[in-house]
XYZ file of C-alpha atoms in Angstrom:
153
model
C 0.000 0.000 0.000
C 1.272 3.460 -0.872
C 0.988 6.139 1.775
C -0.239 9.503 0.509
C 2.606 11.948 0.978
C 0.359 14.953 1.789
C -1.322 13.062 4.645
C 2.029 11.818 5.917
C 3.407 15.371 6.015
C 0.307 16.632 7.852
C 0.575 13.808 10.388
C 4.299 14.430 10.916
C 3.691 18.164 11.396
C 0.860 17.381 13.815
C 3.270 15.310 15.922
C 6.167 17.746 15.570
C 4.068 20.646 16.902
C 3.620 18.966 20.297
C 3.789 15.480 21.808
C 0.819 13.318 20.834
C -0.630 9.916 21.637
C -1.452 7.273 19.058
C -5.155 7.837 19.776
C -4.828 11.569 18.992
C -2.978 10.820 15.735
C -5.533 8.189 14.746
C -8.334 10.720 15.399
C -6.531 13.340 13.288
C -6.036 10.841 10.479
C -9.719 9.963 10.620
C -10.575 13.652 10.155
C -8.262 13.634 7.132
C -10.174 10.670 5.722
C -7.522 8.054 6.441
C -8.483 4.845 8.235
C -7.581 1.172 8.500
C -4.308 -0.135 7.131
C -3.216 3.223 5.741
C -3.643 4.857 9.168
C -1.719 1.993 10.779
C 1.127 2.380 8.280
C 1.328 6.131 8.929
C 1.416 5.557 12.690
C 4.163 2.932 12.306
C 6.170 5.374 10.160
C 5.723 8.166 12.758
C 6.916 5.838 15.528
C 9.919 4.626 13.503
C 10.920 8.205 12.693
C 10.453 9.186 16.357
C 7.698 11.718 15.663
C 5.421 9.680 17.900
C 6.615 8.328 21.229
C 4.027 7.611 23.910
C 6.647 7.159 26.639
C 7.975 10.622 25.901
C 4.406 11.978 25.859
C 3.677 10.415 29.262
C 6.866 11.820 30.801
C 6.208 15.334 29.553
C 2.508 15.200 30.460
C 3.057 13.866 33.982
C 5.978 16.159 34.714
C 4.258 19.305 33.517
C 0.883 18.585 35.160
C 2.687 17.947 38.426
C 5.009 20.976 38.265
C 2.599 23.501 36.731
C -0.860 22.476 37.917
C 0.245 20.608 41.063
C -1.733 17.496 40.183
C -1.253 14.353 42.233
C -0.386 10.936 40.857
C -4.000 9.709 40.958
C -5.270 12.472 38.694
C -2.312 12.125 36.326
C -2.836 8.349 36.188
C -6.510 8.813 35.375
C -5.737 11.304 32.592
C -3.047 9.108 31.045
C -5.426 6.130 31.051
C -8.113 8.301 29.454
C -5.638 8.999 26.646
C -5.358 5.238 26.035
C -1.673 4.936 26.876
C -0.070 1.585 27.652
C 0.670 0.625 31.258
C 4.387 0.795 30.431
C 4.093 4.394 29.161
C 2.024 5.354 32.199
C 4.662 3.929 34.546
C 7.350 5.849 32.628
C 5.369 9.061 33.018
C 4.691 8.643 36.730
C 8.374 7.847 37.323
C 9.110 11.454 36.318
C 7.679 12.646 39.641
C 10.287 12.706 42.392
C 8.968 11.427 45.756
C 10.505 14.272 47.771
C 9.083 16.918 45.417
C 5.727 15.154 45.550
C 5.497 15.298 49.347
C 6.834 18.857 49.414
C 4.194 19.943 46.875
C 1.442 18.252 48.871
C 2.670 19.961 52.068
C 2.649 23.324 50.290
C -0.871 22.769 48.940
C -2.135 21.759 52.386
C -0.576 24.787 54.103
C -1.905 27.156 51.432
C -5.423 25.741 51.748
C -5.259 25.976 55.554
C -4.374 29.681 55.251
C -7.307 30.218 52.859
C -9.655 28.557 55.342
C -8.280 30.268 58.455
C -11.766 31.506 59.387
C -12.902 27.909 59.948
C -13.173 27.459 63.719
C -13.687 23.696 63.946
C -10.419 21.772 63.464
C -12.181 18.605 62.255
C -14.117 20.535 59.594
C -10.930 22.324 58.510
C -9.097 18.989 58.124
C -11.987 17.570 56.080
C -12.041 20.555 53.739
C -8.271 20.511 53.268
C -8.254 16.743 52.680
C -11.080 16.988 50.153
C -9.203 19.733 48.305
C -5.973 17.705 48.174
C -7.892 14.625 46.975
C -9.509 16.695 44.217
C -5.989 17.570 43.050
C -5.292 13.843 42.740
C -3.203 13.116 45.824
C -3.594 9.814 47.669
C -5.858 9.982 50.729
C -3.537 7.973 53.007
C -0.658 10.344 52.264
C -2.894 13.384 52.811
C -4.118 12.122 56.170
C -0.576 11.219 57.258
C 0.576 14.774 56.556
C -2.528 16.353 58.135
C -2.142 14.275 61.298
C 1.599 15.076 61.519
C 0.995 18.819 61.187
C -1.601 18.645 63.965
C 0.955 17.484 66.538
């Protein structure tokens, strides 16, 4: 089968602009009217030429969502799964997050939220609100409660 050069160039440019997943490329190809074997061949070409690398995508995605948006591992994991990445790529992405930075970021988020809620008089209610906030950011509940209980002492 011969791959149409114009579609191949568009797909390569699509991947060169920013990191993409295979699912995103397949969706783009579908919009360009390319499906089936031809789409598969284009994706194989993009992988071989290193335009498309899901491990690289996962690393960049996880690292940036953690550093910029302060997302926890749970939320990042959910988003990577939603993008149909392999378990291997997901593990690669999550490995980008340093454990010390992770705990430090969670501590910072907790302290910031406590300052925002300083008018809350009941300590138990304050802890619940802070924990709920940290969980909504994707941090693990056991880690959140460990930090909250430590800071109480």
